[in-house]
XYZ file of C-alpha atoms in Angstrom:
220
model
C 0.000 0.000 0.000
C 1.374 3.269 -0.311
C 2.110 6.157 2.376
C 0.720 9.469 2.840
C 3.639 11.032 3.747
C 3.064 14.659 5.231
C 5.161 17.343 7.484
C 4.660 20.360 8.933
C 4.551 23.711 6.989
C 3.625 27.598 8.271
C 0.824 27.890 5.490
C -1.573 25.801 3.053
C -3.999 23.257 3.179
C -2.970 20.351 4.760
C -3.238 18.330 1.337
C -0.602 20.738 -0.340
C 1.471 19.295 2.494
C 1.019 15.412 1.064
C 3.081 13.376 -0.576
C 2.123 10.135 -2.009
C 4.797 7.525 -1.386
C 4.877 3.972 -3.214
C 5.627 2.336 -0.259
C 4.095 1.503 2.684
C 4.683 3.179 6.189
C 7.638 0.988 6.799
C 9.405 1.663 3.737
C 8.705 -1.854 1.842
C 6.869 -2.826 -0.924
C 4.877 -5.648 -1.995
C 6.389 -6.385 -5.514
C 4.535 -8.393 -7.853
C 6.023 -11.897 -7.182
C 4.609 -11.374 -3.859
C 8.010 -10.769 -2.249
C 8.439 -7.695 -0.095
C 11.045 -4.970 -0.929
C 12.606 -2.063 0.663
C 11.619 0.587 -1.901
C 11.716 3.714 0.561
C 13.906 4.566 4.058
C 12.497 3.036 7.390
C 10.983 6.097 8.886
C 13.315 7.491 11.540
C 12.877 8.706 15.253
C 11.665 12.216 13.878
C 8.860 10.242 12.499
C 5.628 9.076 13.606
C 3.894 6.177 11.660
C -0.189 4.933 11.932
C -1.164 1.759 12.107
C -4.813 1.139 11.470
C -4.791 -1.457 14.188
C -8.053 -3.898 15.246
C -9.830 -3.202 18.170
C -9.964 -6.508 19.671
C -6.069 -6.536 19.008
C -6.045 -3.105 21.235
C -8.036 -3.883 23.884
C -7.621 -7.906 24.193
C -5.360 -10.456 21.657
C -2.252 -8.046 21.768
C 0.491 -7.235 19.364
C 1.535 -11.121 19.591
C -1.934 -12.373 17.732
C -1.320 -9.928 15.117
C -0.425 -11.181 11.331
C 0.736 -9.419 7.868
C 1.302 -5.882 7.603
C 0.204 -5.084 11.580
C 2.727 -8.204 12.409
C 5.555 -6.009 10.347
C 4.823 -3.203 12.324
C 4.903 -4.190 15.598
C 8.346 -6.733 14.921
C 9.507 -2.507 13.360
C 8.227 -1.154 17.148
C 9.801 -3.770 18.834
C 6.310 -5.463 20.841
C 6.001 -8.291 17.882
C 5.863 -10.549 21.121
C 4.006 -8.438 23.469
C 0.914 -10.241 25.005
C -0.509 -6.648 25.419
C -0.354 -3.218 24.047
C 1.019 -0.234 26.763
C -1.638 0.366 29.157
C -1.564 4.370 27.300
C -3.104 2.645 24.361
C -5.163 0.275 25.625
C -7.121 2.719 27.915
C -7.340 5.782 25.432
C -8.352 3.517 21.963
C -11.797 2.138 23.324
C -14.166 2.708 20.272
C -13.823 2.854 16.419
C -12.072 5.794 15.560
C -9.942 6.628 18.379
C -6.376 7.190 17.787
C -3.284 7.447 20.373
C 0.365 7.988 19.668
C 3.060 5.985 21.585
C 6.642 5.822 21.568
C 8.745 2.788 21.544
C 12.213 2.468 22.622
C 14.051 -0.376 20.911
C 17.731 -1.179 20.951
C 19.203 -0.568 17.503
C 21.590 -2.735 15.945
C 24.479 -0.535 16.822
C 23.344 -0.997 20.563
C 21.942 2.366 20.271
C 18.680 3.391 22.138
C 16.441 4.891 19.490
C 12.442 5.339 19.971
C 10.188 4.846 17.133
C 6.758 6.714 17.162
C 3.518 4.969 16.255
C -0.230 6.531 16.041
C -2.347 3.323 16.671
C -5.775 3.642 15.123
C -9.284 1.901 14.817
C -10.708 2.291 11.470
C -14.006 1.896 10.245
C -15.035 -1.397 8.709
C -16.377 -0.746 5.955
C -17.471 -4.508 4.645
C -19.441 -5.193 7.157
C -21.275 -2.033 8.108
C -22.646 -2.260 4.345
C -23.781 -4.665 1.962
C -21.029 -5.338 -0.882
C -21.595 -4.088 -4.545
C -24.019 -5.795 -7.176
C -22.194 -8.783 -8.888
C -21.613 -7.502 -12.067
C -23.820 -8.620 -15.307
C -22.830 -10.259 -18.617
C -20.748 -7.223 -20.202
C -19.056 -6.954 -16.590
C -21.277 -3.264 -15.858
C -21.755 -3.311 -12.274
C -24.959 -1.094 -11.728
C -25.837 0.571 -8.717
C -28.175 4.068 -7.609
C -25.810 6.458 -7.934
C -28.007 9.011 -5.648
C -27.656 6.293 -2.810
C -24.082 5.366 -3.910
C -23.208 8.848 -2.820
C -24.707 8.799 0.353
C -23.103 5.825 1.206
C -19.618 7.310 0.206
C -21.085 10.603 2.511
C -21.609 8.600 5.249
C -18.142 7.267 4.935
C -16.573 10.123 4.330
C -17.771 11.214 7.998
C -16.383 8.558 10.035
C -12.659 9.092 7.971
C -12.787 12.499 8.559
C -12.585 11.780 12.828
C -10.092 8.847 12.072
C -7.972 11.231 10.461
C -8.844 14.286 12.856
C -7.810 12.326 15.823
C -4.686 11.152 14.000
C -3.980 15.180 12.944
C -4.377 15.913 16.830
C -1.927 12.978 18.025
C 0.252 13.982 15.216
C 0.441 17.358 16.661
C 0.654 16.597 20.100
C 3.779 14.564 19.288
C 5.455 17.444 18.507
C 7.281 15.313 15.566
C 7.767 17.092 12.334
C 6.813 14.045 10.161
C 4.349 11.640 9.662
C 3.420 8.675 7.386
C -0.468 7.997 6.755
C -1.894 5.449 4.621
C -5.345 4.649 3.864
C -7.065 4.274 6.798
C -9.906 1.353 6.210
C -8.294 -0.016 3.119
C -7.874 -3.236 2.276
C -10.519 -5.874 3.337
C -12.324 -3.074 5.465
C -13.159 -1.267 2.223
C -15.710 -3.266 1.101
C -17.561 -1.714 -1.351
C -15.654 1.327 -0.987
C -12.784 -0.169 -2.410
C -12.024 1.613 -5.935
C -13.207 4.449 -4.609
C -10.788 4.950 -1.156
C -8.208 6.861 -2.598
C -11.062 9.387 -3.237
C -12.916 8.598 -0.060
C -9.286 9.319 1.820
C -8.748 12.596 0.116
C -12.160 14.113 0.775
C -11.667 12.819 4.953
C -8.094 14.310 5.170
C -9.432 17.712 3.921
C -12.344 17.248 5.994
C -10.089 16.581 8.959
C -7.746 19.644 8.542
C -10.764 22.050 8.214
C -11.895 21.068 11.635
C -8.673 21.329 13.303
C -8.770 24.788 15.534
C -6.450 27.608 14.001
C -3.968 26.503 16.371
C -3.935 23.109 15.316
C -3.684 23.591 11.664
C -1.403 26.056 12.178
C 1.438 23.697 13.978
C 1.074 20.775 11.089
């Protein structure tokens, strides 16, 4: 998947502050043999990261039950075998949506102490909060109400927009000057959303920056 890779400026929208990355938060990509490859830098101690983590990994299974790209991240922060997330985490992400940033400190392979900054997040699903898309018909046309379509992408829109509001705020109150996003809700939690998140993740990142407080939008 690729990052969202964004850091703080004294003016603009937050989306002129963006850059798309073809790698994922860690640096590595998923190549098309299905191999993973370090395409990008790992992110570095100035750097805070998001993981759109599950809530029953937060609050009960731990970083130890988790698998794939959530597994890579956690080995990255150093808890890969942690029966439980820091009791910060655990008792500030109770509901979809909430978002807390916590810093690791892992011993480097120099034998240097370095900490590595992570934004844990619950995201939205997506495929089961609403029925999947038509199957599509003999010339592969897919049709659905568009006036109801949009709605449903509204609706969406909504819930990104305090994923990414609360990720804005921990990003500020890190006081780190960069940070790497991706899409929030991607994947298998896109459901029917899924050709449509990059736009969906857009719209809820604008969204999000609007209803930051002049303050707020002013330190990103």
């Amino acid at each position: 998947r690729a990052a969202i890779m964004a850091s703080g400026s004294p003016d603009g929208r937050l989306l002129q502050l963006v850059r798309l990355a073809p790698y994922s938060v860690l640096g590595s990509q998923l190549t098309r043999e299905r191999s993973i490859e370090m395409t990008g830098e790992q992110p570095s101690s100035s750097c805070m990261i998001v993981d759109p983590a599950g809530l029953m990994f937060i609050s009960e299974l731990g970083p130890s039950a988790a698998g794939g790209a959530a597994g890579a991240i956690y080995e990255f922060l150093g808890i890969r075998d942690h029966d439980a997330f820091p009791e910060r985490v655990r008792a500030t992400v109770k509901e979809v949506c909430d978002a807390c940033c916590q810093a690791y400190t892992i011993t480097a392979e120099s034998g240097e102490e370095v900490q590595r900054h992570c934004c844990h997040v619950v995201g939205p699903n997506f495929a089961e909060m609403y029925p999947p898309l038509p199957f599509p018909d003999a010339d592969g046309n897919v049709t659905v109400d568009a006036a109801e379509e949009a709605q449903l992408q509204s609706e969406a829109v909504e819930l990104l927009t305090v994923v990414y509001r609360n990720v804005l705020r921990e990003f500020i109150a890190s006081g780190l000057p960069y940070a790497r996003l991706l899409p929030v809700s991607g994947g298998i939690f896109a459901g029917r959303f899924r050709s449509a998140m990059p736009d969906l993740t857009f719209r809820a990142l604008d969204a999000a920056f609007a209803e930051l407080t002049p303050e707020e939008s002013a330190a990103i």
